[in-house]
Short mmCIF file of C-alpha atoms and ligand atoms in Angstrom, two decimals:
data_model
loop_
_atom_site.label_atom_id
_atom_site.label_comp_id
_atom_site.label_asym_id
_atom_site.label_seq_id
_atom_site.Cartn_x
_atom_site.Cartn_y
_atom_site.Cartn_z
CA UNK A 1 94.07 90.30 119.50
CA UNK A 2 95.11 90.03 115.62
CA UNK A 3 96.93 93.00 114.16
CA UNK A 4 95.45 94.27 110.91
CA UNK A 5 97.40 96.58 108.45
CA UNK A 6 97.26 98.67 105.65
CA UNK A 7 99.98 99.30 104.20
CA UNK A 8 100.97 101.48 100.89
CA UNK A 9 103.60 100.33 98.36
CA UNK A 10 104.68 103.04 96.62
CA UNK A 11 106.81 100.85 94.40
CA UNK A 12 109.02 102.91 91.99
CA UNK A 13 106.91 105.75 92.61
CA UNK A 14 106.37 109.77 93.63
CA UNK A 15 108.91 112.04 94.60
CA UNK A 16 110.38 113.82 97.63
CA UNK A 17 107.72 116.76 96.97
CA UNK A 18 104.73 114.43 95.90
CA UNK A 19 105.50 112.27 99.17
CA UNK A 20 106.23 115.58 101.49
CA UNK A 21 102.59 117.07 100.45
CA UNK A 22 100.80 113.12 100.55
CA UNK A 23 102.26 113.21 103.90
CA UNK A 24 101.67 116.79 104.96
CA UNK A 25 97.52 116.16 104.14
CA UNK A 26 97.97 113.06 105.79
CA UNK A 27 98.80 114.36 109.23
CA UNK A 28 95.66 117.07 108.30
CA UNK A 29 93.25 114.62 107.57
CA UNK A 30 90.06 113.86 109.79
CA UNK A 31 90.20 110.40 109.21
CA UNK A 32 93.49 109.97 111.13
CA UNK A 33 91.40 111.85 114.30
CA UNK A 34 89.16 109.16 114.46
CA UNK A 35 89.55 107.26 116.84
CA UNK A 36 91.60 103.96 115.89
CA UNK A 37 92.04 100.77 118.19
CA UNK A 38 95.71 99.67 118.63
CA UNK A 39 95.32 96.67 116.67
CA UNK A 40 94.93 98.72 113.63
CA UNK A 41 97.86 99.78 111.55
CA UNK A 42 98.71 101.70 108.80
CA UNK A 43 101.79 101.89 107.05
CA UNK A 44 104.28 103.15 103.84
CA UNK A 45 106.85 101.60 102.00
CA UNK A 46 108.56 104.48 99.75
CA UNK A 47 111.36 103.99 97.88
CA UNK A 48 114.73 104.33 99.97
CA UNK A 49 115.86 107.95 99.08
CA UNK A 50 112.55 108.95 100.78
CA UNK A 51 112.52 106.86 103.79
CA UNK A 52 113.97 109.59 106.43
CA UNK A 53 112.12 112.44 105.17
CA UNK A 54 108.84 110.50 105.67
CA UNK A 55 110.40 109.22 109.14
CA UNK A 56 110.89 112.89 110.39
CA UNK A 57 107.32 113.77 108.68
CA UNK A 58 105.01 110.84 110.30
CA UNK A 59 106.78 112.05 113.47
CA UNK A 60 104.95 114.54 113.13
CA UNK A 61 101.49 113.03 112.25
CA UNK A 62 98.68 112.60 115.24
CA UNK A 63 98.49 108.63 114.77
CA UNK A 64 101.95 106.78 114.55
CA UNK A 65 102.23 105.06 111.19
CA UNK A 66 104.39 102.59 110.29
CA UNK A 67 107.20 102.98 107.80
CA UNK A 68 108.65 99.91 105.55
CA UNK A 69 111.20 99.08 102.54
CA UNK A 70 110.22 97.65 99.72
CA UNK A 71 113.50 95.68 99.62
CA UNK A 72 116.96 94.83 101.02
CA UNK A 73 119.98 93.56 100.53
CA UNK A 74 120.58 89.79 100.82
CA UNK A 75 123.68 90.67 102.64
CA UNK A 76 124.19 92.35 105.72
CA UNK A 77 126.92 95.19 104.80
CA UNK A 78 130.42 95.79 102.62
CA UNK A 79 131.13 95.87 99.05
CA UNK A 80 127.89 95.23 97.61
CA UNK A 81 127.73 98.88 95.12
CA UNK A 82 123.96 99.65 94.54
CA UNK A 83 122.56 97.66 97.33
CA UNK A 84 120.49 98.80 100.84
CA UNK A 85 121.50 97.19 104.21
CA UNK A 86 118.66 96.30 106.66
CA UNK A 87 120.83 97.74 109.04
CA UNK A 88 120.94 100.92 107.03
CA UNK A 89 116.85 101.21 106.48
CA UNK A 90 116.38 100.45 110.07
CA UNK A 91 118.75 103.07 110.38
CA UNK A 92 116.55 105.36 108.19
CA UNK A 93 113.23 104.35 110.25
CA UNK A 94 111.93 101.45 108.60
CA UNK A 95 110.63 98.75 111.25
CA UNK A 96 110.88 96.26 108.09
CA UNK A 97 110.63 95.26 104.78
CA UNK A 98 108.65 93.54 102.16
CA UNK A 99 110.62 91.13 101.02
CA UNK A 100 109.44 88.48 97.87
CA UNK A 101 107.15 90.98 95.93
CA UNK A 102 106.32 89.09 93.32
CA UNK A 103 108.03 91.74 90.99
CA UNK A 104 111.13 91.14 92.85
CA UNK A 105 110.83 87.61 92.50
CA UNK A 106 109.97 87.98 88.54
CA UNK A 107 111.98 91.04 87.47
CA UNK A 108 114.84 90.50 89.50
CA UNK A 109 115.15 86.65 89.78
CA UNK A 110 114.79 86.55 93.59
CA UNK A 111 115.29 83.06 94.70
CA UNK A 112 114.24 81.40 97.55
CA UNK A 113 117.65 81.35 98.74
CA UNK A 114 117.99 84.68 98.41
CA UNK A 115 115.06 85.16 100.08
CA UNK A 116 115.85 83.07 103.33
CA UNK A 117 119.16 85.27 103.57
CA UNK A 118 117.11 88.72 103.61
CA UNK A 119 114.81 87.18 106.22
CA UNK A 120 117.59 85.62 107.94
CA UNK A 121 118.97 89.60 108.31
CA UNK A 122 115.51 90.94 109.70
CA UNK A 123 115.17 87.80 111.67
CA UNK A 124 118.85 89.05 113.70
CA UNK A 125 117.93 93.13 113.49
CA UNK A 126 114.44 92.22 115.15
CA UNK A 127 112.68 93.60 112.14
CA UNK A 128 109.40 93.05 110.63
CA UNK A 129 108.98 91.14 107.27
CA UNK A 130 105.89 91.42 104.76
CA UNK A 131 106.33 88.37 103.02
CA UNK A 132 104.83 88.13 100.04
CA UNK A 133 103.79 85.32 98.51
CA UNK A 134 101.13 83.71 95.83
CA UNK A 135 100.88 81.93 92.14
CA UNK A 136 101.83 83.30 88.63
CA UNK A 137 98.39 82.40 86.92
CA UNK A 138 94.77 82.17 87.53
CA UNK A 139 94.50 78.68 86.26
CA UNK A 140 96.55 76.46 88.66
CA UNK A 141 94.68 73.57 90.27
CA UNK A 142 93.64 73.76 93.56
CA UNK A 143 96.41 70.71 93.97
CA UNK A 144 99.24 72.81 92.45
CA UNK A 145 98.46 76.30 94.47
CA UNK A 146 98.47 74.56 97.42
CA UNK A 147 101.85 72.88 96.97
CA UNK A 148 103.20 75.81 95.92
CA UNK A 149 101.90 77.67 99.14
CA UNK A 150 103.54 74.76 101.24
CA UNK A 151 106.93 75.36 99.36
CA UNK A 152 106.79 79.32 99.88
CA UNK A 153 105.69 79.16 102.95
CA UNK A 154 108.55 76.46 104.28
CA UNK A 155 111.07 79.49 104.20
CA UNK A 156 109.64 80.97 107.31
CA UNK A 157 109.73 78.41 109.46
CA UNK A 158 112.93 80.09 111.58
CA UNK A 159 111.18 83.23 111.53
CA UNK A 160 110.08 85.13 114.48
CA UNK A 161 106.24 84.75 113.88
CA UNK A 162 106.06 88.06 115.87
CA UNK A 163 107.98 90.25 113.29
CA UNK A 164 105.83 88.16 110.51
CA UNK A 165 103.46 89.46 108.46
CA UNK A 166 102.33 87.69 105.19
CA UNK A 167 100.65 89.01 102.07
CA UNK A 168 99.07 87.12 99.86
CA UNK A 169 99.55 88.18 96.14
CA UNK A 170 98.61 86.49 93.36
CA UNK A 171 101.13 87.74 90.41
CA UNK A 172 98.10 88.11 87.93
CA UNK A 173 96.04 90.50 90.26
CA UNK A 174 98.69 93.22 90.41
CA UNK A 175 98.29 96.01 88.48
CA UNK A 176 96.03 94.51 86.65
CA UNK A 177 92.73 96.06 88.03
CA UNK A 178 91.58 92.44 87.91
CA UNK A 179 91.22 91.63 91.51
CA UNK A 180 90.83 87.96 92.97
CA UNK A 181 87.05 87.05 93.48
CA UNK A 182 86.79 87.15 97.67
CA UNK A 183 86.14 83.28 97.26
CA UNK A 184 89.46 82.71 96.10
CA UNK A 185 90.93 84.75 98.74
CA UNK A 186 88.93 82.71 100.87
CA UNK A 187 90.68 79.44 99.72
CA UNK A 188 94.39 80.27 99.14
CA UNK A 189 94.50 82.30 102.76
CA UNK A 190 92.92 79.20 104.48
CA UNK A 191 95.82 77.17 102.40
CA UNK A 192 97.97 79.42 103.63
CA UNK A 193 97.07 79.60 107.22
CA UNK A 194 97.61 75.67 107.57
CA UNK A 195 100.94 75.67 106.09
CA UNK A 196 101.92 78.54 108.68
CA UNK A 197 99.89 76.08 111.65
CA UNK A 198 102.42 73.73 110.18
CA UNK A 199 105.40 75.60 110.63
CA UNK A 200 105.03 77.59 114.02
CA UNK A 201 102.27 75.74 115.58
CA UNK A 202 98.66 76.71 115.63
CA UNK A 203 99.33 78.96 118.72
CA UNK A 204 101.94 81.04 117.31
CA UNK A 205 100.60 80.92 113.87
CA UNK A 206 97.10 82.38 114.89
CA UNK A 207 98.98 85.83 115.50
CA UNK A 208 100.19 86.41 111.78
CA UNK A 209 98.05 88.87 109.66
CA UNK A 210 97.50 87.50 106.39
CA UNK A 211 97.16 90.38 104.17
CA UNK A 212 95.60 90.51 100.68
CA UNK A 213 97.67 92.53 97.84
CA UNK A 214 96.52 92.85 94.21
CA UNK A 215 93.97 95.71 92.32
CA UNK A 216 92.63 96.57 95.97
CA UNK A 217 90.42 99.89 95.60
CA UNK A 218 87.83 101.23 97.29
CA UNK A 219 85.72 99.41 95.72
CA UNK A 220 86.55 96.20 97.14
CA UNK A 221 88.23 96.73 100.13
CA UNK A 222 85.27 96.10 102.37
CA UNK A 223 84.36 92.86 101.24
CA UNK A 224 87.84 91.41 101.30
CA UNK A 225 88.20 92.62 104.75
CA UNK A 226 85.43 90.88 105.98
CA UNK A 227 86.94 87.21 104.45
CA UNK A 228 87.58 85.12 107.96
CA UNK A 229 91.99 84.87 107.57
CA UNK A 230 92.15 88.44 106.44
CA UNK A 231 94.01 91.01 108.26
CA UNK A 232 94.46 93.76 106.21
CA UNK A 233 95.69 94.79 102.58
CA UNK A 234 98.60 95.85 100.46
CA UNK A 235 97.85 98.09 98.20
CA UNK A 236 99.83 99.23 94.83
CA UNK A 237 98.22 101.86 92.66
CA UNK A 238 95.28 102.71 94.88
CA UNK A 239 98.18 104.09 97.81
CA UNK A 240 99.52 106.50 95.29
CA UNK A 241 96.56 109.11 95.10
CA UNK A 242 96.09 110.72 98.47
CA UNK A 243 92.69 110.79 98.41
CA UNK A 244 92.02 107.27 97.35
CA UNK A 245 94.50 106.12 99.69
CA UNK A 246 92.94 107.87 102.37
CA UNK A 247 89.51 106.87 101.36
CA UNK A 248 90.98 103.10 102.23
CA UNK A 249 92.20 104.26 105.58
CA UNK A 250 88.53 105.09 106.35
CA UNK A 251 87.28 102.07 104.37
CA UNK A 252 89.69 99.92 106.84
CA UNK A 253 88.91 101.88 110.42
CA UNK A 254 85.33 101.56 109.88
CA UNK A 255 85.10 98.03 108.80
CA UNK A 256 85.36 97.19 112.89
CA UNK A 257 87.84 94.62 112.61
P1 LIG B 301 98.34 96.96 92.82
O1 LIG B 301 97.49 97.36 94.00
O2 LIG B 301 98.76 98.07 91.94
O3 LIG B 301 97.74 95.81 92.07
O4 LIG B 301 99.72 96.39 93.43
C1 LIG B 301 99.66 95.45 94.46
C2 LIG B 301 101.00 95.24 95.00
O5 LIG B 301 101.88 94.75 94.31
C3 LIG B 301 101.25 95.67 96.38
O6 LIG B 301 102.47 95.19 96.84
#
């Protein structure tokens, strides 16, 4: 059965009291009582101060929800001032990290090298990764998006496909409350799924969740659910308000998935 997630990135968001009370009506809301097949998960990335306080709150929380980084070093420990070990947010109870947001890759000059060490690191800790992964602009050929799928795709093909999940963002989509039309979600996550048959094999490949990030809201998280390669959603702005967040987590148990 394919896993499907939800997943909130706070990005450089909230703090310790916003997250403690998101949390807190979390754990009280009905929508976490309904009842919720296994293969339905929901999960946070907070910045790293917050990670253990929301570890020792979800603990707490009827359903177990999953808790992520947003980032991590590219190296494994030492003398690397400023920077966050994988070891150190498993450590803090993150199961993974997203590693590759585009922001990351834009802001911060990420590299695919860089980006093959930090999976590298999760790939030995037995963590999960959200990859992230998509094009700049709207107005690349179908020819060009798909090569550049094939290249950012290639990284992964050492990776455990069972600590893989992979989110499709196109750069132009985020934040932008211009959200990709479901048809070319459609396309670029059946691009996407034949590069990954290419590198693990179609058996191991079919158990990936392809996730869709970018402007996801309530208003179009049902139809971008139901796209075939869709398994789920990463969601920016929309995660931050409680209520619209948990408006998705209803959106996402009832679309029977
Ligand atoms: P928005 O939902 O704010 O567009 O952000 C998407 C994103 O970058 C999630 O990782």
């Amino acid at each position: 059965m394919m896993h499907h997630h939800l997943i909130a990135n706070f990005k450089m968001n909230l703090l310790d009291s916003e997250i403690r009370s998101y949390i807190s009506k979390l754990s009280q809301s009905s929508v976490l009582r309904k009842k919720r097949p296994d293969h339905l998960h929901i999960g946070f990335a907070p910045s790293f101060p917050y990670l253990q306080s929301c570890r020792d709150q979800l603990t707490h929380t009827l359903a177990p929800l999953d808790l992520y980084a947003q980032n991590i070093s590219e190296a494994s420990q030492g003398a690397h001032t400023g920077e966050v070990s994988a070891q150190q947010i498993l450590d803090c109870g993150a199961r993974g990290s997203i590693i590759g947001h585009s922001e990351r890759r834009s802001i911060y000059h990420e590299t695919p090298e860089t980006l093959v060490k930090k999976i590298n690191i999760l790939k030995h800790l037995k963590m999960r990764a959200i990859y992230c992964l998509g094009e700049e602009t709207s107005d690349l050929s179908d020819r060009d998006l798909d090569y550049l799928l094939k290249d950012q795709v290639k990284i992964l093909k050492d990776f455990p496909p069972t600590q893989l999940i992979v989110a499709y963002e196109p750069q132009w989509a985020i934040g932008t409350g211009r959200d990709a039309a479901p048809q070319h979600i459609h396309k670029v996550s059946t691009y996407i799924r034949q590069h990954l048959d290419t590198a693990f094999g179609s058996v191991e490949a079919a158990g990936i969740p392809i996730l869709y990030g970018g402007s996801v809201n309530a208003r179009n998280l049902s139809s971008i659910l139901d796209l075939d390669h869709i398994s789920g959603a990463l969601v920016g702005s929309a995660s931050l308000e409680f209520d619209h967040f948990n408006t998705l987590i209803e959106l996402f148990i009832d679309a029977n998935l």
